[in-house]
Amino acid sequence: SLNPWDVMLCVSGTAIACENALVVAIICYSPALRSPMFVLVGSLATADLLAGLGLILNFVFQYVIRSETVSLLTVGFLVASFAASVSSLLAITVDRYLSLYNALTYYSERTVLCIHTMLAGAWGVSLCLGLLPVLGWNCLHDRAACSVVRPLTKSNVTLLSASFFLIFLIMLHLYIEICKIVCRHAHQIALQQHFLTASHYVATKKGVSTLAIILGTFGASWLPFAIYCVVGDPDYPSVYTYATLLPATYNSMINPIIYAYRNQEIQRSMWVLFCGCFQAKVSFRSRSPSDV
C-alpha cells in the first residue's frame, strides 16, 4: 500500500523539479545571464532540480524496483543534491557579503575566480557526501547502526547535521554583517543629506526584513530535520522522520521564488522565453547581489 508521506514527498519533488527546471532553462537560454550572481543562482537551481528528481526516483524505486543497491544510489543522490543546495545557498550569501564589503573590486576577474572556486568546492564536497553511503558507510549489514534515515548510519547523519549547523551559523554571521553594512550606508547617506529620507528608511527596513525572511525560511525548513537526525532514535515512529523531512524539501521549493523569480533580469528573460517578444515600455534594472 502507498504511504501518504511518500506520496507527499513525490508531489513535493515534482513541484521542485518543475520550478527549478524553468530557472535552469531561463539562465541557459539567456546569454545576458552570465554574471557571477546568476552562475550561483543557476547552481542553486540545478541542485534543487536534482533534489526534486531524486525524490521522484526514490518514490518510483521504492514501490516499483525494490533493491538495496538502488536504495543506496537513490539516498546518495539525494544527500549529494541537498548538500549542493545548502552549499549553494552559502555561496550566494558569501557573494552578497563580498558585493557590499568589496564593492569597488567586486566586478573583477578575481571575484569570478573566487565564485567558481567556491562552486567547485561546494559540489565536490557534496558529491563526496553522497558517495559515502554507496562506498560502504551504511547500515544494511548492521541494523543497530541505523539512523532515523535508513540506510544512513547514525555517524553519517551526525556528520551531515553538524555540517548544516556550521553552514547555518556562518550564514547567520554573514547576514548580520550585511545588515550592519546596510545600516551603516544608510547612516552615511543621512549624514551627507543631514537627515534620513523616508525612501532610504523604507529601503533599509525592507532590506533587513528580506534578509530575516531568507534566513528564517532556511532555518525553519532545515533545523527541525537536522535536530531530529541528532536526537532521534531509529525505533521512533517513521512519521517523525517524514514530518521533519517534508518541510526541509519545501526549502528547495521556495528557493526559486526568493533567489530567481524576484530578479528583474530573470523576469525579463521569462517574457522573452514565453512571449517571444518584449515590451520596450517596461523598464528593467539590472540588480547586483547586494540588492536584497
mmCIF file of C-alpha atoms in Angstrom:
data_model
loop_
_atom_site.group_PDB
_atom_site.id
_atom_site.type_symbol
_atom_site.label_atom_id
_atom_site.label_comp_id
_atom_site.label_asym_id
_atom_site.label_seq_id
_atom_site.Cartn_x
_atom_site.Cartn_y
_atom_site.Cartn_z
ATOM 1 C CA SER A 1 0.000 0.000 0.000
ATOM 2 C CA LEU A 2 1.090 3.550 -0.682
ATOM 3 C CA ASN A 3 2.411 5.557 2.216
ATOM 4 C CA PRO A 4 0.743 9.015 2.134
ATOM 5 C CA TRP A 5 4.016 10.600 3.298
ATOM 6 C CA ASP A 6 5.854 9.078 0.348
ATOM 7 C CA VAL A 7 3.182 10.424 -1.975
ATOM 8 C CA MET A 8 3.573 13.918 -0.496
ATOM 9 C CA LEU A 9 7.347 13.719 -0.911
ATOM 10 C CA CYS A 10 6.888 12.684 -4.536
ATOM 11 C CA VAL A 11 4.454 15.551 -5.156
ATOM 12 C CA SER A 12 6.892 17.931 -3.475
ATOM 13 C CA GLY A 13 9.705 16.591 -5.657
ATOM 14 C CA THR A 14 7.622 17.110 -8.795
ATOM 15 C CA ALA A 15 6.898 20.740 -7.881
ATOM 16 C CA ILE A 16 10.565 21.326 -7.017
ATOM 17 C CA ALA A 17 11.749 19.815 -10.302
ATOM 18 C CA CYS A 18 9.316 21.873 -12.407
ATOM 19 C CA GLU A 19 10.111 25.175 -10.683
ATOM 20 C CA ASN A 20 13.851 24.800 -10.844
ATOM 21 C CA ALA A 21 13.907 23.335 -14.354
ATOM 22 C CA LEU A 22 12.337 26.598 -15.530
ATOM 23 C CA VAL A 23 15.039 28.631 -13.771
ATOM 24 C CA VAL A 24 17.812 26.498 -15.282
ATOM 25 C CA ALA A 25 16.239 26.813 -18.740
ATOM 26 C CA ILE A 26 15.961 30.598 -18.439
ATOM 27 C CA ILE A 27 19.578 31.016 -17.327
ATOM 28 C CA CYS A 28 20.864 28.705 -20.070
ATOM 29 C CA TYR A 29 18.629 30.351 -22.685
ATOM 30 C CA SER A 30 19.640 33.940 -21.896
ATOM 31 C CA PRO A 31 23.240 34.905 -22.816
ATOM 32 C CA ALA A 32 22.876 38.049 -20.676
ATOM 33 C CA LEU A 33 22.591 35.970 -17.500
ATOM 34 C CA ARG A 34 26.262 35.066 -17.247
ATOM 35 C CA SER A 35 27.383 37.193 -14.301
ATOM 36 C CA PRO A 36 28.679 35.509 -11.112
ATOM 37 C CA MET A 37 25.368 36.178 -9.370
ATOM 38 C CA PHE A 38 23.398 34.214 -11.979
ATOM 39 C CA VAL A 39 26.007 31.452 -12.018
ATOM 40 C CA LEU A 40 25.321 30.991 -8.304
ATOM 41 C CA VAL A 41 21.562 31.094 -8.823
ATOM 42 C CA GLY A 42 21.948 28.536 -11.603
ATOM 43 C CA SER A 43 23.978 26.300 -9.289
ATOM 44 C CA LEU A 44 21.258 26.507 -6.640
ATOM 45 C CA ALA A 45 18.519 25.784 -9.177
ATOM 46 C CA THR A 46 20.466 22.826 -10.598
ATOM 47 C CA ALA A 47 20.982 21.344 -7.125
ATOM 48 C CA ASP A 48 17.299 21.772 -6.253
ATOM 49 C CA LEU A 49 16.291 20.323 -9.629
ATOM 50 C CA LEU A 50 18.379 17.219 -8.925
ATOM 51 C CA ALA A 51 16.894 17.004 -5.421
ATOM 52 C CA GLY A 52 13.377 17.075 -6.875
ATOM 53 C CA LEU A 53 14.252 14.373 -9.395
ATOM 54 C CA GLY A 54 15.807 12.360 -6.559
ATOM 55 C CA LEU A 55 12.574 12.474 -4.573
ATOM 56 C CA ILE A 56 10.652 11.252 -7.613
ATOM 57 C CA LEU A 57 13.129 8.447 -8.294
ATOM 58 C CA ASN A 58 13.090 7.432 -4.640
ATOM 59 C CA PHE A 59 9.311 7.033 -4.804
ATOM 60 C CA VAL A 60 9.448 5.052 -8.049
ATOM 61 C CA PHE A 61 12.194 2.704 -6.921
ATOM 62 C CA GLN A 62 10.631 2.230 -3.513
ATOM 63 C CA TYR A 63 7.363 0.917 -4.951
ATOM 64 C CA VAL A 64 8.444 -0.439 -8.341
ATOM 65 C CA ILE A 65 12.039 -1.686 -8.076
ATOM 66 C CA ARG A 66 12.932 -2.947 -4.609
ATOM 67 C CA SER A 67 16.700 -3.242 -4.400
ATOM 68 C CA GLU A 68 19.252 -2.430 -1.721
ATOM 69 C CA THR A 69 21.721 -1.220 -4.337
ATOM 70 C CA VAL A 70 19.167 1.091 -5.941
ATOM 71 C CA SER A 71 18.149 2.340 -2.496
ATOM 72 C CA LEU A 72 21.754 3.243 -1.686
ATOM 73 C CA LEU A 73 22.196 5.015 -5.011
ATOM 74 C CA THR A 74 18.982 6.984 -4.547
ATOM 75 C CA VAL A 75 19.805 8.002 -0.984
ATOM 76 C CA GLY A 76 23.328 9.007 -2.034
ATOM 77 C CA PHE A 77 21.875 11.041 -4.914
ATOM 78 C CA LEU A 78 19.509 12.850 -2.530
ATOM 79 C CA VAL A 79 22.264 13.540 0.002
ATOM 80 C CA ALA A 80 24.529 14.980 -2.686
ATOM 81 C CA SER A 81 21.725 17.107 -4.190
ATOM 82 C CA PHE A 82 20.504 18.611 -0.932
ATOM 83 C CA ALA A 83 24.087 19.161 0.231
ATOM 84 C CA ALA A 84 24.812 21.020 -3.022
ATOM 85 C CA SER A 85 21.650 23.094 -2.499
ATOM 86 C CA VAL A 86 22.653 24.148 1.023
ATOM 87 C CA SER A 87 26.242 24.800 -0.112
ATOM 88 C CA SER A 88 24.989 26.960 -2.987
ATOM 89 C CA LEU A 89 22.933 28.989 -0.510
ATOM 90 C CA LEU A 90 26.103 29.577 1.498
ATOM 91 C CA ALA A 91 27.953 30.619 -1.672
ATOM 92 C CA ILE A 92 25.168 33.101 -2.518
ATOM 93 C CA THR A 93 25.416 34.553 0.995
ATOM 94 C CA VAL A 94 29.190 34.946 0.661
ATOM 95 C CA ASP A 95 28.703 36.588 -2.750
ATOM 96 C CA ARG A 96 26.211 39.081 -1.318
ATOM 97 C CA TYR A 97 28.586 39.914 1.503
ATOM 98 C CA LEU A 98 31.522 40.428 -0.876
ATOM 99 C CA SER A 99 29.437 42.636 -3.178
ATOM 100 C CA LEU A 100 28.894 45.014 -0.248
ATOM 101 C CA TYR A 101 32.178 44.663 1.622
ATOM 102 C CA ASN A 102 34.359 44.914 -1.505
ATOM 103 C CA ALA A 103 32.047 46.945 -3.696
ATOM 104 C CA LEU A 104 34.873 48.679 -5.588
ATOM 105 C CA THR A 105 36.685 45.470 -6.568
ATOM 106 C CA TYR A 106 33.693 43.135 -6.811
ATOM 107 C CA TYR A 107 33.376 43.308 -10.610
ATOM 108 C CA SER A 108 36.806 41.889 -11.338
ATOM 109 C CA GLU A 109 38.376 38.688 -12.583
ATOM 110 C CA ARG A 110 39.345 37.827 -9.017
ATOM 111 C CA THR A 111 35.689 37.706 -7.992
ATOM 112 C CA VAL A 112 34.822 35.408 -10.896
ATOM 113 C CA LEU A 113 37.660 33.071 -9.918
ATOM 114 C CA CYS A 114 36.514 33.142 -6.293
ATOM 115 C CA ILE A 115 32.923 32.268 -7.267
ATOM 116 C CA HIS A 116 33.998 29.388 -9.489
ATOM 117 C CA THR A 117 36.325 28.080 -6.782
ATOM 118 C CA MET A 118 33.532 28.206 -4.213
ATOM 119 C CA LEU A 119 31.170 26.323 -6.508
ATOM 120 C CA ALA A 120 33.761 23.696 -7.393
ATOM 121 C CA GLY A 121 34.463 23.123 -3.706
ATOM 122 C CA ALA A 122 30.760 23.031 -2.813
ATOM 123 C CA TRP A 123 29.864 20.493 -5.498
ATOM 124 C CA GLY A 124 32.994 18.424 -4.776
ATOM 125 C CA VAL A 125 32.195 18.150 -1.071
ATOM 126 C CA SER A 126 28.532 17.413 -1.821
ATOM 127 C CA LEU A 127 29.497 14.640 -4.223
ATOM 128 C CA CYS A 128 31.779 13.102 -1.601
ATOM 129 C CA LEU A 129 28.994 13.190 0.997
ATOM 130 C CA GLY A 130 26.653 11.489 -1.467
ATOM 131 C CA LEU A 131 29.170 8.756 -2.243
ATOM 132 C CA LEU A 132 29.752 7.830 1.409
ATOM 133 C CA PRO A 133 26.659 5.559 1.703
ATOM 134 C CA VAL A 134 27.409 3.919 -1.653
ATOM 135 C CA LEU A 135 31.031 3.242 -0.715
ATOM 136 C CA GLY A 136 30.054 1.374 2.449
ATOM 137 C CA TRP A 137 29.055 3.896 5.105
ATOM 138 C CA ASN A 138 25.573 2.407 5.526
ATOM 139 C CA CYS A 139 23.710 0.143 7.912
ATOM 140 C CA LEU A 140 22.491 -2.553 5.516
ATOM 141 C CA HIS A 141 24.509 -5.203 7.375
ATOM 142 C CA ASP A 142 24.296 -3.663 10.853
ATOM 143 C CA ARG A 143 20.771 -2.638 11.779
ATOM 144 C CA ALA A 144 21.904 -1.387 15.195
ATOM 145 C CA ALA A 145 23.941 1.353 13.492
ATOM 146 C CA CYS A 146 20.966 2.707 11.523
ATOM 147 C CA SER A 147 19.784 6.260 11.976
ATOM 148 C CA VAL A 148 16.323 7.746 11.583
ATOM 149 C CA VAL A 149 17.096 7.913 7.847
ATOM 150 C CA ARG A 150 17.750 4.378 6.663
ATOM 151 C CA PRO A 151 20.142 3.169 5.297
ATOM 152 C CA LEU A 152 22.331 6.011 6.622
ATOM 153 C CA THR A 153 24.245 5.333 9.828
ATOM 154 C CA LYS A 154 23.979 7.463 12.968
ATOM 155 C CA SER A 155 27.506 8.769 12.485
ATOM 156 C CA ASN A 156 26.709 9.690 8.881
ATOM 157 C CA VAL A 157 23.634 11.774 9.725
ATOM 158 C CA THR A 158 25.522 13.311 12.661
ATOM 159 C CA LEU A 159 28.198 14.474 10.216
ATOM 160 C CA LEU A 160 25.567 15.870 7.861
ATOM 161 C CA SER A 161 23.736 17.644 10.710
ATOM 162 C CA ALA A 162 26.967 19.111 12.092
ATOM 163 C CA SER A 163 27.839 20.398 8.610
ATOM 164 C CA PHE A 164 24.409 22.010 8.337
ATOM 165 C CA PHE A 165 24.708 23.683 11.755
ATOM 166 C CA LEU A 166 28.110 25.071 10.764
ATOM 167 C CA ILE A 167 26.760 26.437 7.465
ATOM 168 C CA PHE A 168 23.745 27.930 9.235
ATOM 169 C CA LEU A 169 25.967 29.719 11.770
ATOM 170 C CA ILE A 170 28.214 31.062 9.002
ATOM 171 C CA MET A 171 25.183 32.336 7.081
ATOM 172 C CA LEU A 172 23.784 33.910 10.257
ATOM 173 C CA HIS A 173 27.075 35.705 10.904
ATOM 174 C CA LEU A 174 27.347 36.933 7.309
ATOM 175 C CA TYR A 175 23.767 38.206 7.219
ATOM 176 C CA ILE A 176 24.325 40.067 10.485
ATOM 177 C CA GLU A 177 27.398 41.680 8.908
ATOM 178 C CA ILE A 178 25.358 42.524 5.798
ATOM 179 C CA CYS A 179 22.726 44.201 7.978
ATOM 180 C CA LYS A 180 25.447 46.240 9.687
ATOM 181 C CA ILE A 181 26.834 47.371 6.325
ATOM 182 C CA VAL A 182 23.367 48.299 5.041
ATOM 183 C CA CYS A 183 22.572 50.279 8.184
ATOM 184 C CA ARG A 184 25.995 51.978 8.055
ATOM 185 C CA HIS A 185 25.407 53.010 4.444
ATOM 186 C CA ALA A 186 22.024 54.431 5.390
ATOM 187 C CA HIS A 187 23.639 56.360 8.255
ATOM 188 C CA GLN A 188 26.318 57.779 5.923
ATOM 189 C CA ILE A 189 23.639 58.911 3.484
ATOM 190 C CA ALA A 190 21.780 60.548 6.356
ATOM 191 C CA LEU A 191 24.925 62.455 7.407
ATOM 192 C CA GLN A 192 25.512 63.653 3.858
ATOM 193 C CA GLN A 193 21.918 64.795 3.440
ATOM 194 C CA HIS A 194 21.595 65.865 7.102
ATOM 195 C CA PHE A 195 18.612 63.586 7.523
ATOM 196 C CA LEU A 196 17.436 60.104 6.573
ATOM 197 C CA THR A 197 14.766 60.409 3.905
ATOM 198 C CA ALA A 198 11.650 58.265 4.029
ATOM 199 C CA SER A 199 12.681 56.351 0.906
ATOM 200 C CA HIS A 200 16.075 55.445 2.380
ATOM 201 C CA TYR A 201 14.451 54.380 5.640
ATOM 202 C CA VAL A 202 11.924 52.207 3.809
ATOM 203 C CA ALA A 203 14.630 50.670 1.596
ATOM 204 C CA THR A 204 16.839 49.886 4.616
ATOM 205 C CA LYS A 205 13.957 48.396 6.569
ATOM 206 C CA LYS A 206 12.886 46.340 3.543
ATOM 207 C CA GLY A 207 16.425 45.062 3.011
ATOM 208 C CA VAL A 208 16.829 43.963 6.637
ATOM 209 C CA SER A 209 13.366 42.361 6.616
ATOM 210 C CA THR A 210 14.171 40.457 3.431
ATOM 211 C CA LEU A 211 17.385 39.122 4.959
ATOM 212 C CA ALA A 212 15.443 37.990 8.028
ATOM 213 C CA ILE A 213 12.881 36.231 5.824
ATOM 214 C CA ILE A 214 15.618 34.478 3.804
ATOM 215 C CA LEU A 215 17.469 33.207 6.865
ATOM 216 C CA GLY A 216 14.245 32.435 8.736
ATOM 217 C CA THR A 217 12.891 30.373 5.854
ATOM 218 C CA PHE A 218 16.136 28.444 5.561
ATOM 219 C CA GLY A 219 16.297 27.752 9.294
ATOM 220 C CA ALA A 220 12.626 26.844 9.661
ATOM 221 C CA SER A 221 12.911 24.394 6.772
ATOM 222 C CA TRP A 222 16.068 22.532 7.759
ATOM 223 C CA LEU A 223 16.602 22.979 11.513
ATOM 224 C CA PRO A 224 13.833 20.566 12.663
ATOM 225 C CA PHE A 225 15.150 17.756 10.455
ATOM 226 C CA ALA A 226 18.801 18.407 11.379
ATOM 227 C CA ILE A 227 17.983 18.413 15.101
ATOM 228 C CA TYR A 228 15.857 15.270 14.838
ATOM 229 C CA CYS A 229 18.663 13.461 12.996
ATOM 230 C CA VAL A 230 20.863 14.039 16.052
ATOM 231 C CA VAL A 231 18.394 13.365 18.874
ATOM 232 C CA GLY A 232 16.077 10.888 17.126
ATOM 233 C CA ASP A 233 16.181 7.140 17.529
ATOM 234 C CA PRO A 234 15.553 4.630 14.703
ATOM 235 C CA ASP A 235 12.967 2.921 16.926
ATOM 236 C CA TYR A 236 10.819 6.049 16.899
ATOM 237 C CA PRO A 237 7.790 6.011 14.561
ATOM 238 C CA SER A 238 8.774 6.871 10.996
ATOM 239 C CA VAL A 239 6.130 9.595 10.947
ATOM 240 C CA TYR A 240 8.556 11.792 12.927
ATOM 241 C CA THR A 241 11.151 11.476 10.192
ATOM 242 C CA TYR A 242 8.625 12.273 7.466
ATOM 243 C CA ALA A 243 7.166 15.203 9.426
ATOM 244 C CA THR A 244 10.594 16.856 9.677
ATOM 245 C CA LEU A 245 11.896 15.853 6.245
ATOM 246 C CA LEU A 246 8.914 17.187 4.289
ATOM 247 C CA PRO A 247 9.383 20.833 5.446
ATOM 248 C CA ALA A 248 13.080 20.526 4.534
ATOM 249 C CA THR A 249 12.092 19.791 0.944
ATOM 250 C CA TYR A 250 9.955 22.934 0.897
ATOM 251 C CA ASN A 251 13.140 24.995 1.075
ATOM 252 C CA SER A 252 14.042 23.811 -2.427
ATOM 253 C CA MET A 253 10.527 24.811 -3.492
ATOM 254 C CA ILE A 254 10.876 28.313 -2.036
ATOM 255 C CA ASN A 255 14.424 28.977 -3.260
ATOM 256 C CA PRO A 256 13.411 29.787 -6.881
ATOM 257 C CA ILE A 257 10.903 32.354 -5.622
ATOM 258 C CA ILE A 258 13.425 34.074 -3.352
ATOM 259 C CA TYR A 259 16.549 33.965 -5.500
ATOM 260 C CA ALA A 260 15.281 33.765 -9.096
ATOM 261 C CA TYR A 261 11.726 34.859 -9.852
ATOM 262 C CA ARG A 262 12.097 38.106 -7.872
ATOM 263 C CA ASN A 263 15.035 39.155 -10.048
ATOM 264 C CA GLN A 264 14.056 41.595 -12.788
ATOM 265 C CA GLU A 265 16.591 40.236 -15.289
ATOM 266 C CA ILE A 266 15.095 36.761 -14.961
ATOM 267 C CA GLN A 267 11.595 38.244 -15.224
ATOM 268 C CA ARG A 268 12.608 39.910 -18.499
ATOM 269 C CA SER A 269 14.078 36.644 -19.786
ATOM 270 C CA MET A 270 10.816 34.887 -18.924
ATOM 271 C CA TRP A 271 8.930 37.437 -21.030
ATOM 272 C CA VAL A 272 11.235 36.767 -23.949
ATOM 273 C CA LEU A 273 11.126 32.984 -23.482
ATOM 274 C CA PHE A 274 7.356 32.625 -23.253
ATOM 275 C CA CYS A 275 6.089 35.579 -25.258
ATOM 276 C CA GLY A 276 8.762 35.699 -27.948
ATOM 277 C CA CYS A 277 8.724 39.456 -27.648
ATOM 278 C CA PHE A 278 9.496 42.131 -25.130
ATOM 279 C CA GLN A 279 7.517 45.237 -24.312
ATOM 280 C CA ALA A 280 10.040 48.035 -24.532
ATOM 281 C CA LYS A 281 7.891 50.346 -22.429
ATOM 282 C CA VAL A 282 8.510 48.170 -19.373
ATOM 283 C CA SER A 283 11.784 49.236 -17.796
ATOM 284 C CA PHE A 284 14.042 46.780 -16.012
ATOM 285 C CA ARG A 285 17.060 47.493 -13.876
ATOM 286 C CA SER A 286 19.941 45.058 -13.606
ATOM 287 C CA ARG A 287 20.299 44.064 -9.976
ATOM 288 C CA SER A 288 23.508 43.293 -8.146
ATOM 289 C CA PRO A 289 23.917 40.618 -5.479
ATOM 290 C CA SER A 290 23.659 43.312 -2.804
ATOM 291 C CA ASP A 291 20.078 44.081 -3.872
ATOM 292 C CA VAL A 292 18.114 42.123 -1.280
#
